[in-house]
PDB file of C-alpha atoms in Angstrom:
ATOM      1  CA  MET Y   1       0.000   0.000   0.000  1.00 89.00           C
ATOM      2  CA  MET Y   2       1.380   3.373  -1.011  1.00 96.00           C
ATOM      3  CA  LYS Y   3       1.757   5.854   1.840  1.00 98.00           C
ATOM      4  CA  ILE Y   4       1.222   9.497   0.895  1.00 98.00           C
ATOM      5  CA  TYR Y   5       2.067  12.446   3.117  1.00 98.00           C
ATOM      6  CA  LEU Y   6      -0.502  15.105   2.185  1.00 97.00           C
ATOM      7  CA  ILE Y   7       0.388  18.782   2.785  1.00 97.00           C
ATOM      8  CA  PRO Y   8      -2.467  21.203   1.996  1.00 95.00           C
ATOM      9  CA  ASN Y   9      -2.184  24.971   2.240  1.00 93.00           C
ATOM     10  CA  LEU Y  10      -5.116  25.560   4.552  1.00 90.00           C
ATOM     11  CA  SER Y  11      -4.884  29.331   4.132  1.00 86.00           C
ATOM     12  CA  LYS Y  12      -6.448  28.818   0.686  1.00 81.00           C
ATOM     13  CA  SER Y  13     -10.140  27.905   0.860  1.00 80.00           C
ATOM     14  CA  ALA Y  14      -9.893  26.179  -2.518  1.00 82.00           C
ATOM     15  CA  ALA Y  15      -7.026  24.022  -1.251  1.00 85.00           C
ATOM     16  CA  ARG Y  16      -9.037  23.055   1.830  1.00 85.00           C
ATOM     17  CA  LYS Y  17     -11.953  21.827  -0.306  1.00 87.00           C
ATOM     18  CA  THR Y  18      -9.624  20.057  -2.707  1.00 91.00           C
ATOM     19  CA  ALA Y  19      -7.846  18.301   0.173  1.00 93.00           C
ATOM     20  CA  VAL Y  20     -11.075  16.619   1.316  1.00 90.00           C
ATOM     21  CA  SER Y  21     -11.820  15.453  -2.227  1.00 92.00           C
ATOM     22  CA  VAL Y  22      -8.250  14.242  -2.846  1.00 95.00           C
ATOM     23  CA  ILE Y  23      -8.223  12.284   0.411  1.00 95.00           C
ATOM     24  CA  GLU Y  24     -11.420  10.467  -0.602  1.00 94.00           C
ATOM     25  CA  GLN Y  25     -10.059   9.674  -4.065  1.00 95.00           C
ATOM     26  CA  LEU Y  26      -6.700   8.444  -2.825  1.00 96.00           C
ATOM     27  CA  VAL Y  27      -8.247   6.227  -0.170  1.00 96.00           C
ATOM     28  CA  GLN Y  28     -10.582   4.724  -2.783  1.00 95.00           C
ATOM     29  CA  LEU Y  29      -7.526   4.033  -4.920  1.00 96.00           C
ATOM     30  CA  GLY Y  30      -5.981   2.083  -2.060  1.00 96.00           C
ATOM     31  CA  ALA Y  31      -3.502   4.617  -0.655  1.00 97.00           C
ATOM     32  CA  GLU Y  32      -2.842   5.364   2.996  1.00 97.00           C
ATOM     33  CA  ILE Y  33      -2.933   9.090   3.815  1.00 97.00           C
ATOM     34  CA  LEU Y  34      -0.599  10.593   6.407  1.00 97.00           C
ATOM     35  CA  MET Y  35      -1.069  14.159   7.634  1.00 97.00           C
ATOM     36  CA  ASP Y  36       0.549  16.417  10.213  1.00 96.00           C
ATOM     37  CA  GLU Y  37      -1.274  16.093  13.510  1.00 94.00           C
ATOM     38  CA  SER Y  38      -0.851  19.831  14.141  1.00 93.00           C
ATOM     39  CA  ILE Y  39      -3.610  20.598  11.606  1.00 92.00           C
ATOM     40  CA  SER Y  40      -6.065  17.920  12.714  1.00 89.00           C
ATOM     41  CA  ASP Y  41      -8.320  20.518  14.355  1.00 87.00           C
ATOM     42  CA  GLU Y  42      -8.375  22.667  11.206  1.00 87.00           C
ATOM     43  CA  LEU Y  43      -9.178  19.926   8.734  1.00 86.00           C
ATOM     44  CA  LYS Y  44     -11.805  17.415   9.764  1.00 79.00           C
ATOM     45  CA  ALA Y  45     -10.838  14.520   7.526  1.00 80.00           C
ATOM     46  CA  PRO Y  46     -11.811  10.926   8.241  1.00 81.00           C
ATOM     47  CA  ARG Y  47      -9.681   7.963   7.149  1.00 86.00           C
ATOM     48  CA  VAL Y  48      -6.448   9.882   7.694  1.00 94.00           C
ATOM     49  CA  LEU Y  49      -3.521   8.715   9.804  1.00 95.00           C
ATOM     50  CA  TRP Y  50      -2.436  11.719  11.878  1.00 95.00           C
ATOM     51  CA  ALA Y  51       1.241  11.780  12.870  1.00 96.00           C
ATOM     52  CA  ARG Y  52       4.066  14.088  13.787  1.00 96.00           C
ATOM     53  CA  GLU Y  53       5.588  15.613  10.687  1.00 96.00           C
ATOM     54  CA  GLN Y  54       9.008  13.989  11.062  1.00 96.00           C
ATOM     55  CA  GLN Y  55       7.362  10.588  11.456  1.00 97.00           C
ATOM     56  CA  ALA Y  56       5.130  11.182   8.415  1.00 97.00           C
ATOM     57  CA  LEU Y  57       8.157  12.205   6.335  1.00 97.00           C
ATOM     58  CA  ALA Y  58      10.027   9.088   7.397  1.00 97.00           C
ATOM     59  CA  ASP Y  59       7.112   6.719   6.742  1.00 97.00           C
ATOM     60  CA  CYS Y  60       5.704   8.052   3.469  1.00 98.00           C
ATOM     61  CA  ASP Y  61       6.560   6.946  -0.064  1.00 98.00           C
ATOM     62  CA  VAL Y  62       5.715  10.280  -1.667  1.00 98.00           C
ATOM     63  CA  ILE Y  63       4.721  13.802  -0.607  1.00 98.00           C
ATOM     64  CA  VAL Y  64       1.695  15.495  -2.207  1.00 98.00           C
ATOM     65  CA  THR Y  65       1.031  19.213  -1.741  1.00 96.00           C
ATOM     66  CA  ILE Y  66      -2.190  21.115  -2.430  1.00 95.00           C
ATOM     67  CA  GLY Y  67      -1.756  24.832  -3.049  1.00 92.00           C
ATOM     68  CA  GLY Y  68       0.433  27.020  -5.220  1.00 88.00           C
ATOM     69  CA  ASP Y  69       4.118  27.050  -6.077  1.00 90.00           C
ATOM     70  CA  GLY Y  70       4.896  28.539  -2.680  1.00 91.00           C
ATOM     71  CA  THR Y  71       3.428  25.468  -0.997  1.00 93.00           C
ATOM     72  CA  ILE Y  72       5.585  23.208  -3.160  1.00 94.00           C
ATOM     73  CA  LEU Y  73       8.740  25.234  -2.495  1.00 94.00           C
ATOM     74  CA  HIS Y  74       8.123  25.154   1.265  1.00 93.00           C
ATOM     75  CA  ALA Y  75       7.567  21.396   1.223  1.00 95.00           C
ATOM     76  CA  ALA Y  76      10.448  20.778  -1.194  1.00 94.00           C
ATOM     77  CA  ARG Y  77      12.970  21.526   1.534  1.00 91.00           C
ATOM     78  CA  LYS Y  78      11.426  18.846   3.719  1.00 94.00           C
ATOM     79  CA  ALA Y  79      11.270  16.432   0.781  1.00 95.00           C
ATOM     80  CA  MET Y  80      14.953  16.995   0.032  1.00 95.00           C
ATOM     81  CA  GLU Y  81      15.993  16.364   3.625  1.00 94.00           C
ATOM     82  CA  ALA Y  82      13.830  13.225   3.819  1.00 96.00           C
ATOM     83  CA  GLY Y  83      14.877  11.976   0.381  1.00 96.00           C
ATOM     84  CA  LYS Y  84      11.259  11.654  -0.776  1.00 97.00           C
ATOM     85  CA  PRO Y  85       9.698  12.615  -4.150  1.00 97.00           C
ATOM     86  CA  ILE Y  86       7.123  15.386  -4.221  1.00 97.00           C
ATOM     87  CA  MET Y  87       4.058  16.073  -6.357  1.00 96.00           C
ATOM     88  CA  GLY Y  88       2.037  19.280  -6.393  1.00 94.00           C
ATOM     89  CA  ILE Y  89      -1.687  19.663  -7.039  1.00 94.00           C
ATOM     90  CA  ASN Y  90      -2.238  23.242  -8.128  1.00 90.00           C
ATOM     91  CA  ARG Y  91      -4.750  25.433  -6.314  1.00 85.00           C
ATOM     92  CA  GLY Y  92      -2.779  28.645  -6.759  1.00 70.00           C
ATOM     93  CA  ARG Y  93      -2.563  31.067  -9.662  1.00 70.00           C
ATOM     94  CA  MET Y  94       0.295  29.896 -11.889  1.00 65.00           C
ATOM     95  CA  GLY Y  95       1.297  26.611 -10.307  1.00 69.00           C
ATOM     96  CA  PHE Y  96       4.291  26.164 -12.582  1.00 78.00           C
ATOM     97  CA  LEU Y  97       5.878  23.485 -10.403  1.00 88.00           C
ATOM     98  CA  ALA Y  98       2.649  21.531  -9.946  1.00 87.00           C
ATOM     99  CA  THR Y  99       2.382  18.177 -11.674  1.00 88.00           C
ATOM    100  CA  ALA Y 100      -1.413  18.088 -11.561  1.00 88.00           C
ATOM    101  CA  GLU Y 101      -4.392  20.393 -11.531  1.00 86.00           C
ATOM    102  CA  SER Y 102      -7.388  19.962  -9.265  1.00 82.00           C
ATOM    103  CA  GLY Y 103      -9.770  17.365 -10.681  1.00 82.00           C
ATOM    104  CA  GLU Y 104      -7.161  15.346 -12.589  1.00 86.00           C
ATOM    105  CA  HIS Y 105      -8.249  12.011 -11.148  1.00 90.00           C
ATOM    106  CA  GLU Y 106      -6.239  10.088 -13.740  1.00 94.00           C
ATOM    107  CA  LYS Y 107      -2.969  11.414 -12.365  1.00 94.00           C
ATOM    108  CA  LEU Y 108      -3.917  10.410  -8.829  1.00 96.00           C
ATOM    109  CA  ALA Y 109      -4.611   6.900 -10.128  1.00 96.00           C
ATOM    110  CA  ARG Y 110      -1.256   6.832 -11.896  1.00 96.00           C
ATOM    111  CA  LEU Y 111       0.477   8.060  -8.741  1.00 97.00           C
ATOM    112  CA  VAL Y 112      -0.971   5.285  -6.588  1.00 97.00           C
ATOM    113  CA  SER Y 113      -0.286   2.613  -9.212  1.00 96.00           C
ATOM    114  CA  GLY Y 114       3.333   3.706  -9.567  1.00 95.00           C
ATOM    115  CA  ASP Y 115       2.949   4.828 -13.184  1.00 96.00           C
ATOM    116  CA  TRP Y 116       5.282   7.831 -12.910  1.00 96.00           C
ATOM    117  CA  LYS Y 117       8.924   8.831 -13.116  1.00 94.00           C
ATOM    118  CA  ILE Y 118      11.261  10.876 -10.983  1.00 94.00           C
ATOM    119  CA  ASP Y 119      12.468  14.177 -12.382  1.00 93.00           C
ATOM    120  CA  LYS Y 120      15.557  15.244 -10.435  1.00 94.00           C
ATOM    121  CA  ARG Y 121      15.946  19.010 -10.192  1.00 94.00           C
ATOM    122  CA  THR Y 122      19.124  20.813  -9.173  1.00 95.00           C
ATOM    123  CA  THR Y 123      19.224  23.216  -6.234  1.00 96.00           C
ATOM    124  CA  LEU Y 124      21.408  26.175  -5.349  1.00 97.00           C
ATOM    125  CA  ALA Y 125      23.875  26.303  -2.483  1.00 97.00           C
ATOM    126  CA  VAL Y 126      23.656  29.833  -1.071  1.00 97.00           C
ATOM    127  CA  ARG Y 127      26.062  31.039   1.612  1.00 96.00           C
ATOM    128  CA  THR Y 128      26.650  34.476   3.073  1.00 93.00           C
ATOM    129  CA  SER Y 129      29.792  35.931   4.560  1.00 84.00           C
ATOM    130  CA  GLY Y 130      29.303  38.973   6.698  1.00 75.00           C
ATOM    131  CA  ARG Y 131      27.763  39.805  10.034  1.00 78.00           C
ATOM    132  CA  SER Y 132      26.081  36.400  10.213  1.00 75.00           C
ATOM    133  CA  PHE Y 133      26.586  33.084   8.415  1.00 84.00           C
ATOM    134  CA  PHE Y 134      23.586  31.821   6.472  1.00 90.00           C
ATOM    135  CA  GLU Y 135      23.273  28.708   4.299  1.00 93.00           C
ATOM    136  CA  VAL Y 136      20.276  27.393   2.373  1.00 94.00           C
ATOM    137  CA  PHE Y 137      19.517  25.189  -0.667  1.00 95.00           C
ATOM    138  CA  PRO Y 138      16.686  26.745  -2.714  1.00 96.00           C
ATOM    139  CA  LEU Y 139      15.056  24.979  -5.646  1.00 96.00           C
ATOM    140  CA  ASN Y 140      14.067  28.080  -7.606  1.00 96.00           C
ATOM    141  CA  ASP Y 141      16.209  31.109  -6.910  1.00 97.00           C
ATOM    142  CA  VAL Y 142      18.030  33.504  -4.662  1.00 98.00           C
ATOM    143  CA  VAL Y 143      17.157  37.198  -4.886  1.00 97.00           C
ATOM    144  CA  LEU Y 144      19.259  40.064  -3.584  1.00 96.00           C
ATOM    145  CA  SER Y 145      17.142  43.219  -3.692  1.00 93.00           C
ATOM    146  CA  LYS Y 146      16.949  46.795  -2.442  1.00 88.00           C
ATOM    147  CA  LYS Y 147      15.318  47.404   0.927  1.00 84.00           C
ATOM    148  CA  GLY Y 148      13.355  50.594   0.459  1.00 75.00           C
ATOM    149  CA  VAL Y 149      11.194  52.289  -2.146  1.00 76.00           C
ATOM    150  CA  GLY Y 150      13.170  54.812  -4.145  1.00 74.00           C
ATOM    151  CA  GLN Y 151      16.495  53.196  -3.267  1.00 84.00           C
ATOM    152  CA  THR Y 152      18.890  51.254  -5.447  1.00 88.00           C
ATOM    153  CA  VAL Y 153      21.498  48.614  -4.798  1.00 91.00           C
ATOM    154  CA  ASP Y 154      24.834  48.198  -6.585  1.00 92.00           C
ATOM    155  CA  VAL Y 155      26.158  44.660  -6.897  1.00 94.00           C
ATOM    156  CA  ARG Y 156      29.171  43.113  -8.583  1.00 96.00           C
ATOM    157  CA  ILE Y 157      29.060  39.580  -9.968  1.00 97.00           C
ATOM    158  CA  TYR Y 158      32.243  37.511  -9.869  1.00 98.00           C
ATOM    159  CA  CYS Y 159      32.607  34.161 -11.632  1.00 98.00           C
ATOM    160  CA  ASP Y 160      35.398  31.984 -10.250  1.00 97.00           C
ATOM    161  CA  GLY Y 161      36.987  35.106  -8.812  1.00 96.00           C
ATOM    162  CA  THR Y 162      36.784  37.220 -11.980  1.00 98.00           C
ATOM    163  CA  LEU Y 163      34.529  40.268 -12.182  1.00 97.00           C
ATOM    164  CA  VAL Y 164      32.032  39.638 -15.005  1.00 96.00           C
ATOM    165  CA  ASN Y 165      29.375  42.303 -14.486  1.00 94.00           C
ATOM    166  CA  GLU Y 166      28.108  45.085 -12.274  1.00 93.00           C
ATOM    167  CA  TYR Y 167      24.439  45.937 -11.853  1.00 92.00           C
ATOM    168  CA  ARG Y 168      22.808  48.991 -10.370  1.00 92.00           C
ATOM    169  CA  GLY Y 169      19.052  48.864  -9.870  1.00 92.00           C
ATOM    170  CA  ASP Y 170      16.485  46.995  -7.831  1.00 94.00           C
ATOM    171  CA  GLY Y 171      18.661  43.919  -7.381  1.00 94.00           C
ATOM    172  CA  VAL Y 172      19.601  40.630  -9.005  1.00 97.00           C
ATOM    173  CA  VAL Y 173      18.152  37.098  -9.307  1.00 98.00           C
ATOM    174  CA  VAL Y 174      20.222  33.923  -9.540  1.00 98.00           C
ATOM    175  CA  ALA Y 175      18.012  31.044 -10.647  1.00 98.00           C
ATOM    176  CA  THR Y 176      18.240  27.343 -11.366  1.00 97.00           C
ATOM    177  CA  PRO Y 177      16.781  26.060 -14.655  1.00 95.00           C
ATOM    178  CA  THR Y 178      13.666  25.146 -12.654  1.00 94.00           C
ATOM    179  CA  GLY Y 179      13.454  28.697 -11.300  1.00 94.00           C
ATOM    180  CA  SER Y 180      14.093  30.302 -14.689  1.00 94.00           C
ATOM    181  CA  THR Y 181      10.308  30.466 -15.238  1.00 90.00           C
ATOM    182  CA  ALA Y 182       9.714  32.319 -11.960  1.00 90.00           C
ATOM    183  CA  TYR Y 183      11.039  35.748 -10.881  1.00 94.00           C
ATOM    184  CA  SER Y 184      13.953  35.570 -13.315  1.00 96.00           C
ATOM    185  CA  LEU Y 185      11.561  35.316 -16.274  1.00 93.00           C
ATOM    186  CA  SER Y 186       9.513  38.272 -14.999  1.00 92.00           C
ATOM    187  CA  ALA Y 187      12.730  40.292 -14.806  1.00 95.00           C
ATOM    188  CA  GLY Y 188      13.546  39.501 -18.448  1.00 94.00           C
ATOM    189  CA  GLY Y 189      15.613  36.341 -18.083  1.00 95.00           C
ATOM    190  CA  PRO Y 190      15.533  33.355 -20.467  1.00 94.00           C
ATOM    191  CA  VAL Y 191      13.615  30.117 -19.977  1.00 92.00           C
ATOM    192  CA  LEU Y 192      16.077  27.256 -19.455  1.00 93.00           C
ATOM    193  CA  ASP Y 193      15.333  23.601 -20.040  1.00 90.00           C
ATOM    194  CA  ALA Y 194      14.935  22.156 -16.527  1.00 87.00           C
ATOM    195  CA  ARG Y 195      17.294  19.304 -17.486  1.00 86.00           C
ATOM    196  CA  ILE Y 196      20.172  21.697 -18.126  1.00 88.00           C
ATOM    197  CA  SER Y 197      22.725  21.871 -15.345  1.00 90.00           C
ATOM    198  CA  GLY Y 198      23.534  25.543 -14.929  1.00 94.00           C
ATOM    199  CA  LEU Y 199      22.314  28.838 -13.505  1.00 95.00           C
ATOM    200  CA  VAL Y 200      21.120  32.182 -14.828  1.00 98.00           C
ATOM    201  CA  VAL Y 201      21.825  35.646 -13.422  1.00 98.00           C
ATOM    202  CA  THR Y 202      19.167  38.272 -14.199  1.00 97.00           C
ATOM    203  CA  PRO Y 203      19.263  41.931 -13.110  1.00 96.00           C
ATOM    204  CA  ILE Y 204      16.061  43.473 -11.746  1.00 96.00           C
ATOM    205  CA  CYS Y 205      15.234  46.848 -13.339  1.00 92.00           C
ATOM    206  CA  ALA Y 206      18.885  47.636 -14.043  1.00 90.00           C
ATOM    207  CA  HIS Y 207      19.768  51.304 -14.605  1.00 86.00           C
ATOM    208  CA  SER Y 208      21.534  50.463 -17.858  1.00 80.00           C
ATOM    209  CA  MET Y 209      20.654  49.461 -21.404  1.00 73.00           C
ATOM    210  CA  HIS Y 210      23.572  47.037 -21.407  1.00 78.00           C
ATOM    211  CA  SER Y 211      22.781  44.677 -18.533  1.00 83.00           C
ATOM    212  CA  PRO Y 212      21.734  41.397 -20.149  1.00 89.00           C
ATOM    213  CA  PRO Y 213      21.030  38.210 -18.199  1.00 94.00           C
ATOM    214  CA  MET Y 214      23.934  35.757 -18.126  1.00 96.00           C
ATOM    215  CA  VAL Y 215      23.902  31.939 -18.104  1.00 97.00           C
ATOM    216  CA  PHE Y 216      26.723  30.104 -16.339  1.00 97.00           C
ATOM    217  CA  SER Y 217      27.973  26.533 -16.377  1.00 96.00           C
ATOM    218  CA  ALA Y 218      27.174  24.194 -13.503  1.00 95.00           C
ATOM    219  CA  GLU Y 219      30.825  24.133 -12.416  1.00 96.00           C
ATOM    220  CA  ARG Y 220      31.067  27.883 -11.858  1.00 97.00           C
ATOM    221  CA  LYS Y 221      31.155  29.585  -8.462  1.00 98.00           C
ATOM    222  CA  LEU Y 222      29.421  32.945  -8.377  1.00 98.00           C
ATOM    223  CA  LEU Y 223      30.045  35.637  -5.819  1.00 97.00           C
ATOM    224  CA  ILE Y 224      27.696  38.591  -5.432  1.00 97.00           C
ATOM    225  CA  ARG Y 225      29.206  41.563  -3.633  1.00 95.00           C
ATOM    226  CA  VAL Y 226      27.064  44.429  -2.436  1.00 93.00           C
ATOM    227  CA  VAL Y 227      29.029  47.532  -3.448  1.00 90.00           C
ATOM    228  CA  SER Y 228      26.784  50.198  -2.021  1.00 74.00           C
ATOM    229  CA  SER Y 229      23.375  50.298  -0.415  1.00 66.00           C
ATOM    230  CA  GLN Y 230      22.000  52.728   2.145  1.00 69.00           C
ATOM    231  CA  GLU Y 231      20.362  50.110   4.355  1.00 80.00           C
ATOM    232  CA  GLY Y 232      21.784  46.912   2.945  1.00 86.00           C
ATOM    233  CA  ALA Y 233      20.152  44.459   0.553  1.00 92.00           C
ATOM    234  CA  VAL Y 234      17.487  41.876   1.367  1.00 93.00           C
ATOM    235  CA  LEU Y 235      18.354  38.235   0.665  1.00 95.00           C
ATOM    236  CA  CYS Y 236      15.399  36.041  -0.324  1.00 96.00           C
ATOM    237  CA  CYS Y 237      15.598  32.321  -1.131  1.00 96.00           C
ATOM    238  CA  ASP Y 238      12.565  30.679  -2.765  1.00 95.00           C
ATOM    239  CA  GLY Y 239      10.435  33.553  -1.510  1.00 92.00           C
ATOM    240  CA  THR Y 240      11.572  33.281   2.096  1.00 93.00           C
ATOM    241  CA  GLU Y 241      13.377  36.307   3.487  1.00 93.00           C
ATOM    242  CA  GLY Y 242      16.839  35.753   4.926  1.00 92.00           C
ATOM    243  CA  PRO Y 243      19.437  38.082   6.446  1.00 91.00           C
ATOM    244  CA  THR Y 244      20.324  41.596   5.347  1.00 92.00           C
ATOM    245  CA  VAL Y 245      23.505  41.802   3.278  1.00 93.00           C
ATOM    246  CA  TYR Y 246      25.421  45.040   3.849  1.00 91.00           C
ATOM    247  CA  SER Y 247      27.975  46.931   1.761  1.00 90.00           C
ATOM    248  CA  ASP Y 248      31.154  44.918   1.053  1.00 89.00           C
ATOM    249  CA  GLU Y 249      29.506  41.696   2.224  1.00 93.00           C
ATOM    250  CA  THR Y 250      29.118  38.797  -0.198  1.00 94.00           C
ATOM    251  CA  VAL Y 251      26.762  35.989  -1.155  1.00 96.00           C
ATOM    252  CA  GLU Y 252      28.278  32.850  -2.678  1.00 97.00           C
ATOM    253  CA  VAL Y 253      26.057  30.896  -5.075  1.00 98.00           C
ATOM    254  CA  THR Y 254      26.851  27.533  -6.668  1.00 98.00           C
ATOM    255  CA  LEU Y 255      24.849  24.559  -7.844  1.00 96.00           C
ATOM    256  CA  ALA Y 256      24.465  22.180  -4.925  1.00 95.00           C
ATOM    257  CA  GLN Y 257      25.104  18.455  -4.857  1.00 92.00           C
ATOM    258  CA  ARG Y 258      21.609  18.073  -3.409  1.00 93.00           C
ATOM    259  CA  THR Y 259      18.677  17.463  -5.741  1.00 95.00           C
ATOM    260  CA  ILE Y 260      14.911  17.479  -5.303  1.00 95.00           C
ATOM    261  CA  SER Y 261      12.833  14.697  -6.876  1.00 95.00           C
ATOM    262  CA  LEU Y 262       9.615  15.814  -8.559  1.00 95.00           C
ATOM    263  CA  VAL Y 263       6.963  13.325  -9.631  1.00 95.00           C
ATOM    264  CA  SER Y 264       6.660  13.391 -13.423  1.00 92.00           C
ATOM    265  CA  PHE Y 265       4.077  11.844 -15.745  1.00 90.00           C
ATOM    266  CA  ASP Y 266       5.380  13.335 -18.995  1.00 82.00           C
ATOM    267  CA  ASP Y 267       8.888  14.006 -20.296  1.00 73.00           C
ATOM    268  CA  ALA Y 268       7.711  17.320 -21.788  1.00 66.00           C
ATOM    269  CA  GLU Y 269       5.770  18.628 -18.762  1.00 68.00           C
ATOM    270  CA  GLN Y 270       7.838  21.799 -18.432  1.00 68.00           C
ATOM    271  CA  PHE Y 271       7.124  22.831 -22.020  1.00 67.00           C
ATOM    272  CA  ARG Y 272       3.438  21.921 -21.800  1.00 69.00           C
ATOM    273  CA  ALA Y 273       3.260  24.170 -18.721  1.00 67.00           C
ATOM    274  CA  ILE Y 274       4.877  26.995 -20.699  1.00 66.00           C
ATOM    275  CA  ASP Y 275       2.284  26.656 -23.466  1.00 63.00           C
ATOM    276  CA  LYS Y 276      -0.654  26.372 -21.080  1.00 64.00           C
ATOM    277  CA  LYS Y 277       0.257  28.749 -18.269  1.00 60.00           C
ATOM    278  CA  LEU Y 278       2.448  31.341 -19.940  1.00 62.00           C
ATOM    279  CA  LYS Y 279       1.085  31.414 -23.481  1.00 57.00           C
ATOM    280  CA  GLY Y 280      -2.512  30.532 -22.531  1.00 53.00           C
ATOM    281  CA  ARG Y 281      -2.872  27.769 -25.089  1.00 50.00           C
TER     282      ARG Y 281
END
């Protein structure tokens, strides 16, 4: 019997309703549903095995989230640490990382029957050097941005110790191929095939006509140095705010050895998502 750890974003009313329906469908398909006991009072769901999160992560075969990309990114860290694959059911707006949409019963059936593949996605290793040490492994991106409205931040990008560019503006995004369709794309960066091993650096509203995005090989080590900023720059990893990075402090970004396993039903899912969710086809 397949054991599924279900993580719904209960702040979304649509996700709450979908969770009840998904639980019923999965149980009918013969799966055992594990859920975090801390939300048992919020979600009255019969036929669920309530457990502590660490126990659920250890016991499950796969993690299923219900919500948007933020829900997947939050759970992806837990999935990576536990070494478990993750599948997202979209109840957000874009849901670019989600493998399924609400109501796709066929994919739930394929999940329980084992008719799926693992799509390994690279992560970033992000480390700061300054007033405090900070290390994290985001799936999508790391963003270094200005703190206040009307301010700017100057950053220098070094590749393997060599200065390759300097940006002045709202900040800079360093994204994995998976994250190339998120903030980086909105800032004018290219879409990278998720199977490419590399990273893309995209300036945010740069005060220059000659500040193109840059794509780097997987073996490169990037260093972002804050040159000048009145109040320091805000470091954000996968949408979660980290420490402030002050003038002359640095952020080191490389591709990590760690990967996150996404459930995949189709070798071309990334490009189908681009057609459907970005081009509206």
